[in-house]
Short mmCIF file of C-alpha atoms in Angstrom, two decimals:
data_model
loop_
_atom_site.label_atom_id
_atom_site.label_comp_id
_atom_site.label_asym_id
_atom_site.label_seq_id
_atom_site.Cartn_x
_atom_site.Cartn_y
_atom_site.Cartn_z
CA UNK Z 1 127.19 54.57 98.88
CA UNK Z 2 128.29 54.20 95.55
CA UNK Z 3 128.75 56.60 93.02
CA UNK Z 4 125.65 55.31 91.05
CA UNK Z 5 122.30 56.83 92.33
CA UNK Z 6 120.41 54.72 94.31
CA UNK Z 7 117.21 53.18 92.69
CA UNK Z 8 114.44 55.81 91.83
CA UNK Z 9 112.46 55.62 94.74
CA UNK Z 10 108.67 57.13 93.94
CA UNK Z 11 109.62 60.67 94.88
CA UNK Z 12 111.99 60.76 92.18
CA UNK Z 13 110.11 59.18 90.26
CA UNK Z 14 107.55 62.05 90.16
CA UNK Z 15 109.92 64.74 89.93
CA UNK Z 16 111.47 62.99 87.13
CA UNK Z 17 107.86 63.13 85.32
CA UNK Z 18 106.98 66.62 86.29
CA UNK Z 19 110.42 68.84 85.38
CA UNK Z 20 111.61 65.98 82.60
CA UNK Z 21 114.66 64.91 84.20
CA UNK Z 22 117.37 62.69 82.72
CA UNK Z 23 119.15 60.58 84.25
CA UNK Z 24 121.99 63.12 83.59
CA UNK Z 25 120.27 65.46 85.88
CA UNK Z 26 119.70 62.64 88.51
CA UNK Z 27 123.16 62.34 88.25
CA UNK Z 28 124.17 65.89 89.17
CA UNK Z 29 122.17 65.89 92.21
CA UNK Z 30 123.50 62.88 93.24
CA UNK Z 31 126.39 64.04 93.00
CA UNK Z 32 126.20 66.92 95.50
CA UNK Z 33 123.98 64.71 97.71
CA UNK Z 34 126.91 62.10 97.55
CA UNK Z 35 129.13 64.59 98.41
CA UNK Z 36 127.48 65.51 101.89
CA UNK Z 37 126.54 62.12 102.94
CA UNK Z 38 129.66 61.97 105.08
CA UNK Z 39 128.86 58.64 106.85
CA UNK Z 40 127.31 56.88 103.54
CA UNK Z 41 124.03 55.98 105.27
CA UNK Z 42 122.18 57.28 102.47
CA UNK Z 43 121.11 60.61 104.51
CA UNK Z 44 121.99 63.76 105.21
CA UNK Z 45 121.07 66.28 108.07
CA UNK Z 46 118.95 69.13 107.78
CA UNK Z 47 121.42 71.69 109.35
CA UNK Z 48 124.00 69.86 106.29
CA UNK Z 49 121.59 70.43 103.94
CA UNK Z 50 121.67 74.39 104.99
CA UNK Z 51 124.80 75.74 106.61
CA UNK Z 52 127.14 73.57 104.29
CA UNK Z 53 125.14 72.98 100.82
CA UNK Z 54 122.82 76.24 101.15
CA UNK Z 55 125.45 78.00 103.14
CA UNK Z 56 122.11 79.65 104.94
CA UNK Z 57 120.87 79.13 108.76
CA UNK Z 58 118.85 76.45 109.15
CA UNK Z 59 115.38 78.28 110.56
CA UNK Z 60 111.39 77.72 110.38
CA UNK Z 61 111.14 78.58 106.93
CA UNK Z 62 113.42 76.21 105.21
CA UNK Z 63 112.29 73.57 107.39
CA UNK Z 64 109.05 74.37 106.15
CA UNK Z 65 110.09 73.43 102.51
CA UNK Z 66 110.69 70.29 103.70
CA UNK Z 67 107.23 70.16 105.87
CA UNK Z 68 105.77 70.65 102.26
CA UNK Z 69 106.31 67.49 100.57
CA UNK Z 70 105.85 65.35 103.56
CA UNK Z 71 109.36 64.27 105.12
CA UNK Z 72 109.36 61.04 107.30
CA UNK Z 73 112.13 62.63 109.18
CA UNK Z 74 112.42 66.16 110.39
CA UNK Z 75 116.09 65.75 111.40
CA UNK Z 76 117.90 64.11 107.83
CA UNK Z 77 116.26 63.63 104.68
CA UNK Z 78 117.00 60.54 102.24
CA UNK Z 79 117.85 61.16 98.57
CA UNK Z 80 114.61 61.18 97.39
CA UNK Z 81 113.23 64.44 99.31
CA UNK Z 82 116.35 65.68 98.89
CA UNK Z 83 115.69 65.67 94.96
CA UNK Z 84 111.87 66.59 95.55
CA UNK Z 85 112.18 69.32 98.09
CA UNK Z 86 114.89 70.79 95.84
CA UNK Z 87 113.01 70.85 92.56
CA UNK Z 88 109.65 72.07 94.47
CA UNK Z 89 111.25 75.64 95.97
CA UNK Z 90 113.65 75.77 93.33
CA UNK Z 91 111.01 76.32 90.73
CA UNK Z 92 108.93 78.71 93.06
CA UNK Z 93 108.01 81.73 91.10
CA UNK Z 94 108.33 85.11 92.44
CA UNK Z 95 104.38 84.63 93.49
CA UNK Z 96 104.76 81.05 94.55
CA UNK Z 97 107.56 82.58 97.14
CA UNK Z 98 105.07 85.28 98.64
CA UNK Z 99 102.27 82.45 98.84
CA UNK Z 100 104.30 80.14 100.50
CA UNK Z 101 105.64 82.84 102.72
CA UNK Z 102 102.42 83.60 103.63
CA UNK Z 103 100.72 80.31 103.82
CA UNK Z 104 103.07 79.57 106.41
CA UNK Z 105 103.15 81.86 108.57
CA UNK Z 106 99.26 82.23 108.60
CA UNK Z 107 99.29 80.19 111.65
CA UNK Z 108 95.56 80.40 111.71
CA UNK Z 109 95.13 79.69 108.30
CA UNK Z 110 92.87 82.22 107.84
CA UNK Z 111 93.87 83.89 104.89
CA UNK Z 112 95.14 86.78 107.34
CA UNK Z 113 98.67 87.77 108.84
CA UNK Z 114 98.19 89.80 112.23
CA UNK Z 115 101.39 91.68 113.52
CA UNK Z 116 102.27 88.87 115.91
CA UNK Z 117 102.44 86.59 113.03
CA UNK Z 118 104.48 89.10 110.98
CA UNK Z 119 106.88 89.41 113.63
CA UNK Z 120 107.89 86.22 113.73
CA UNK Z 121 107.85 85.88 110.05
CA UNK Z 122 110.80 88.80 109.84
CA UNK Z 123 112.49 87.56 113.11
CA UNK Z 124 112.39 84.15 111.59
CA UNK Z 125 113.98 85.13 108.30
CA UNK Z 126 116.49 87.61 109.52
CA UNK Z 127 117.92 85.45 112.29
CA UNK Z 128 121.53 88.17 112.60
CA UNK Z 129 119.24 90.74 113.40
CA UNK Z 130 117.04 93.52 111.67
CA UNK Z 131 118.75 96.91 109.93
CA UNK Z 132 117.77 100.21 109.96
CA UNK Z 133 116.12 100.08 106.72
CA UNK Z 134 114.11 96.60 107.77
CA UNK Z 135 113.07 98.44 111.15
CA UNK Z 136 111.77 101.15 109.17
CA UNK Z 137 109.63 98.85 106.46
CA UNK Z 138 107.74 97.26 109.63
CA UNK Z 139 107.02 100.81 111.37
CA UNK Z 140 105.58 101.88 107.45
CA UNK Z 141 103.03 98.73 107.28
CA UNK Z 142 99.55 100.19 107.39
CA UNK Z 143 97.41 97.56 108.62
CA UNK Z 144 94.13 98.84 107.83
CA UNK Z 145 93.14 99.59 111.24
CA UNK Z 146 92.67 95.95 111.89
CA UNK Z 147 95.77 95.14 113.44
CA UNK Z 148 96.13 92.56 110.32
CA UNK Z 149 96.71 92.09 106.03
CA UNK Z 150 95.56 89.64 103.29
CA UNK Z 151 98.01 88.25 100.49
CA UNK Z 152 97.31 91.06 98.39
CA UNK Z 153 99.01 93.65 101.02
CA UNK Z 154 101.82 91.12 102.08
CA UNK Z 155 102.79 91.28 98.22
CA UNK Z 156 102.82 95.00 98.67
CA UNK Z 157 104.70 95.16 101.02
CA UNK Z 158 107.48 93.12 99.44
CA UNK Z 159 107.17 95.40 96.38
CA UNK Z 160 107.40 98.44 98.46
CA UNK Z 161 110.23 96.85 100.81
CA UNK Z 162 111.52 94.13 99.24
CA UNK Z 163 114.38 93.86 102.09
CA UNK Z 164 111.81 92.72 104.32
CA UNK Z 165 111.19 89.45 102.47
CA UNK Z 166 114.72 88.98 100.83
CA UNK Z 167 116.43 86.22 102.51
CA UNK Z 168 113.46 83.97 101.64
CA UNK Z 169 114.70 84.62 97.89
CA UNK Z 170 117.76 84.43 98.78
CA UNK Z 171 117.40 81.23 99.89
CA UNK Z 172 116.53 80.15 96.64
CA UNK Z 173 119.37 81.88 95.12
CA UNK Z 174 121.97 80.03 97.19
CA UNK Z 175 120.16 76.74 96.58
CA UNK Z 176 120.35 77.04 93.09
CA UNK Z 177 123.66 77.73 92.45
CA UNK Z 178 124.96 75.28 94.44
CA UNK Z 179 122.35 72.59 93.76
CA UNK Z 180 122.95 72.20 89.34
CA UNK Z 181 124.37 75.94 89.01
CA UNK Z 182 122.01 78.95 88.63
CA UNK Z 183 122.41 78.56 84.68
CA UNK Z 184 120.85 74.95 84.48
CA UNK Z 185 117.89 76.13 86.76
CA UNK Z 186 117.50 79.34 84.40
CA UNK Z 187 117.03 76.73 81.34
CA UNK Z 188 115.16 74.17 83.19
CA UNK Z 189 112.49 77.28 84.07
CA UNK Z 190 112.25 78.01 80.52
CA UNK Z 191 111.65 74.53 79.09
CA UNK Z 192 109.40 74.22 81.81
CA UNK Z 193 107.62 77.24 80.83
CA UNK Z 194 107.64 76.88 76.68
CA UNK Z 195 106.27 73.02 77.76
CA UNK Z 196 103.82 74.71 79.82
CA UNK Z 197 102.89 77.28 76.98
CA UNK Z 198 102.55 74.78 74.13
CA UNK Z 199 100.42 72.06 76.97
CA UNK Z 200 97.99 75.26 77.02
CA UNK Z 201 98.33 76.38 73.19
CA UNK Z 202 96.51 72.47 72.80
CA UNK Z 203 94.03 72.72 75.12
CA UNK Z 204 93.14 75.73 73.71
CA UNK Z 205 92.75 74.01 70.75
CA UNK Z 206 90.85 71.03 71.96
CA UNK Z 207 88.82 73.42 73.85
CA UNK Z 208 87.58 75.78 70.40
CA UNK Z 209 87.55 72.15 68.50
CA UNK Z 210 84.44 71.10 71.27
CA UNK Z 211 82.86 74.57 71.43
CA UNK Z 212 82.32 74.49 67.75
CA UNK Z 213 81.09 71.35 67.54
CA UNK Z 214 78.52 71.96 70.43
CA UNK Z 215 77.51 74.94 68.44
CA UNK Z 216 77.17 73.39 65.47
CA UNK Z 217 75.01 70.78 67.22
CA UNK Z 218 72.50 73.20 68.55
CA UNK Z 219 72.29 75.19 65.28
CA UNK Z 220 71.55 71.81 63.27
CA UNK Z 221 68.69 71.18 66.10
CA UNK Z 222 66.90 74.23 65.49
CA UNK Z 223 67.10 74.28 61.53
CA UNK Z 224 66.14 70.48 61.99
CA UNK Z 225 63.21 71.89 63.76
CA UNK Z 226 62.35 75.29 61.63
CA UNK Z 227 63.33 73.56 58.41
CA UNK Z 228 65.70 74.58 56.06
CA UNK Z 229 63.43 77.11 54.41
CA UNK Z 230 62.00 79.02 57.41
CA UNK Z 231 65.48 79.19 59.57
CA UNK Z 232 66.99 81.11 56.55
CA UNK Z 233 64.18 83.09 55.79
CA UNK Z 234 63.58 86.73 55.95
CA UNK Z 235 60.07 86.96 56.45
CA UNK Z 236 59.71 88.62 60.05
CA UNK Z 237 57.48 85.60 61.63
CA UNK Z 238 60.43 82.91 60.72
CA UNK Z 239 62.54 85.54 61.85
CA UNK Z 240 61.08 86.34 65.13
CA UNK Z 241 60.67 81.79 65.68
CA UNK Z 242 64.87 81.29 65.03
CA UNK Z 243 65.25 84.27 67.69
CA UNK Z 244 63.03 82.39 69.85
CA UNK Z 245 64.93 78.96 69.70
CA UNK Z 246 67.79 80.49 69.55
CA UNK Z 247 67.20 82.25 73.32
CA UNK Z 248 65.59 78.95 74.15
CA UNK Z 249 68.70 77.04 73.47
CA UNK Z 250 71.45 79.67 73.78
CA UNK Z 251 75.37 78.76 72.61
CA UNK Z 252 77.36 76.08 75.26
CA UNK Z 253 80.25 77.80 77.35
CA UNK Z 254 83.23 75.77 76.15
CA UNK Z 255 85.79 76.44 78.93
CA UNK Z 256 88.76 74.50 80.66
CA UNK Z 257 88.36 73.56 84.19
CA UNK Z 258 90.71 73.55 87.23
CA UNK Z 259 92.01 69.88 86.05
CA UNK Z 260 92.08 71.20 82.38
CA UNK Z 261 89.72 69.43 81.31
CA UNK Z 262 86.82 70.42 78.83
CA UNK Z 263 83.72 71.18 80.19
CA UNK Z 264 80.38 72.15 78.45
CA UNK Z 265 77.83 74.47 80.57
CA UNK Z 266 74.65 74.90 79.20
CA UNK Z 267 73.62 78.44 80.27
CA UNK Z 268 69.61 78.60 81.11
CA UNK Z 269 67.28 80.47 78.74
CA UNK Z 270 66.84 83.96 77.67
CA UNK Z 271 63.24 85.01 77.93
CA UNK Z 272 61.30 87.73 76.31
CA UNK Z 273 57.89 89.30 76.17
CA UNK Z 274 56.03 87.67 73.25
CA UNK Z 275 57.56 84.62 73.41
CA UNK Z 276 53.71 82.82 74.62
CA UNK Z 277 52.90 82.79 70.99
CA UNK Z 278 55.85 80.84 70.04
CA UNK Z 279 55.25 78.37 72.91
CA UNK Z 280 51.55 78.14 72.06
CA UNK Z 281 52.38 77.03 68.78
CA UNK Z 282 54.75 74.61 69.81
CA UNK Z 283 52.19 72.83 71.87
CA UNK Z 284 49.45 73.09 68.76
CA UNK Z 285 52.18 71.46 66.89
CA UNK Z 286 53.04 69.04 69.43
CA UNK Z 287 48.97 67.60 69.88
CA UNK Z 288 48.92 67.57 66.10
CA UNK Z 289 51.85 65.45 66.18
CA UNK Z 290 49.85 63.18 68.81
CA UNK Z 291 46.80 62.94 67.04
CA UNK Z 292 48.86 61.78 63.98
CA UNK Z 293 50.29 59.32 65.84
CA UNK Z 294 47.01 58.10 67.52
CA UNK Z 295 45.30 58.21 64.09
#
């Protein structure tokens, strides 16, 4: 293997679109990757990737990092994950860390950890054996009388004893500063986040830029069908008829969905005692209209 990264392959690819990597960066990690790849065949073990780069056991839950982006191998990994599985835990948040945690050791997937499960989650992650303080944490869990805790508890529990879930953050610690150096992943996290704050600062912007035009549609309907005169009257009948289309066609909700994209809901209308009269008129107005028309 030259010293050159290989061709981006559509892992990096991705990466290099989602954290805005140069080809600087690419460099670095191909640099430690190179590094590792003792028999140049483009690869490098799991237990390499680790004991010698990590300098952590090898155990369920880092293979699991790997399980996330979809290896082809469970034994070596090619540059590519490498690069993806790296970038993906390294940029776990706190919360991402206790969600992942959880997710996978949820074997039932049922938004639930039971004691077994637990168990092995703490035997898995302190593989030289549990201290006095970890024994303790475990004997402290309350589990509601149900033998078993949701995601809101299991983050309790790592606030309360954060020993417990520490080598999982550890982990990341060790991966960071020998993957790029701890400094390059604290300003890579920032960028990322100021991106992330000024993506949202403009579709906040393009979200208030279609709420007022939706409301400014609605209100031109209803002076369009008062008439200028009457919807800015005072007199209590033109009064009462704006309230009345107003409720009839209340203001869009302008909001962002999970894709970030604008949506417009239309909420149903408000009705009120009274409000016959305004109907009846609008169907006296509607058969005049008709037997203009026919006439």
């Amino acid at each position: 293997m030259g010293n050159a990264p290989p061709v981006a392959d559509e892992r990096i690819q991705k990466t290099q679109e989602r954290m805005q990597l140069t080809k600087r960066d690419i460099a670095g990690f191909w640099k430690v990757f190179r590094k590792f790849d003792r028999e140049h065949e483009g690869t490098i073990t799991m237990e390499t990737f680790f004991i010698d780069i990590c300098q952590e056991e090898r155990n369920l839950f880092g293979d699991a990092i790997f399980d996330l982006i979809d290896t082809e191998d469970t034994a070596c990994i090619e540059f590519g994950e490498f690069v993806q599985g790296v970038c993906t835990f390294a940029m776990f948040t706190v919360t991402d860390v206790l969600r992942f945690s959880f997710f996978i050791f949820d074997k039932d997937k049922n938004g639930y950890i039971d004691k077994d499960e637990l168990d092995l989650f703490v035997n898995t992650l302190h593989t030289g054996g549990m201290g006095a303080n970890i024994m303790q944490a475990l004997k402290a869990i309350d589990f509601n009388g149900d033998g078993k805790f949701d995601f809101m508890e299991f983050s309790a529990l790592h606030e309360k004893f954060p020993t417990v879930l520490y080598p999982a953050f550890r982990l990341q610690q060790q991966m960071c500063s020998n993957i790029m150096g701890a400094q390059w992943w604290h300003r890579k996290k920032a960028f990322m986040q100021n991106a992330k704050e000024d993506e949202l600062r403009e579709l906040e912007k393009q979200r208030r830029i279609e709420e007022k035009r939706a409301h400014k549609a609605r209100n031109q309907q209803i002076r369009a069908e008062m008439g200028l005169g009457n919807y800015y009257s005072f007199a209590k009948k033109n009064r009462m008829k704006r309230d009345y289309l107003e409720r009839m066609q209340p203001l869009a909700e302008v909001y962002l969905d999970a894709d970030n994209q604008v949506q417009i809901k239309y909420p149903d209308p408000i009705k009120k005692m009274g409000d016959e009269q305004f109907q009846e008129n609008d169907d006296d107005e509607e058969d005049g209209n008709k037997g203009s028309r026919a006439q």
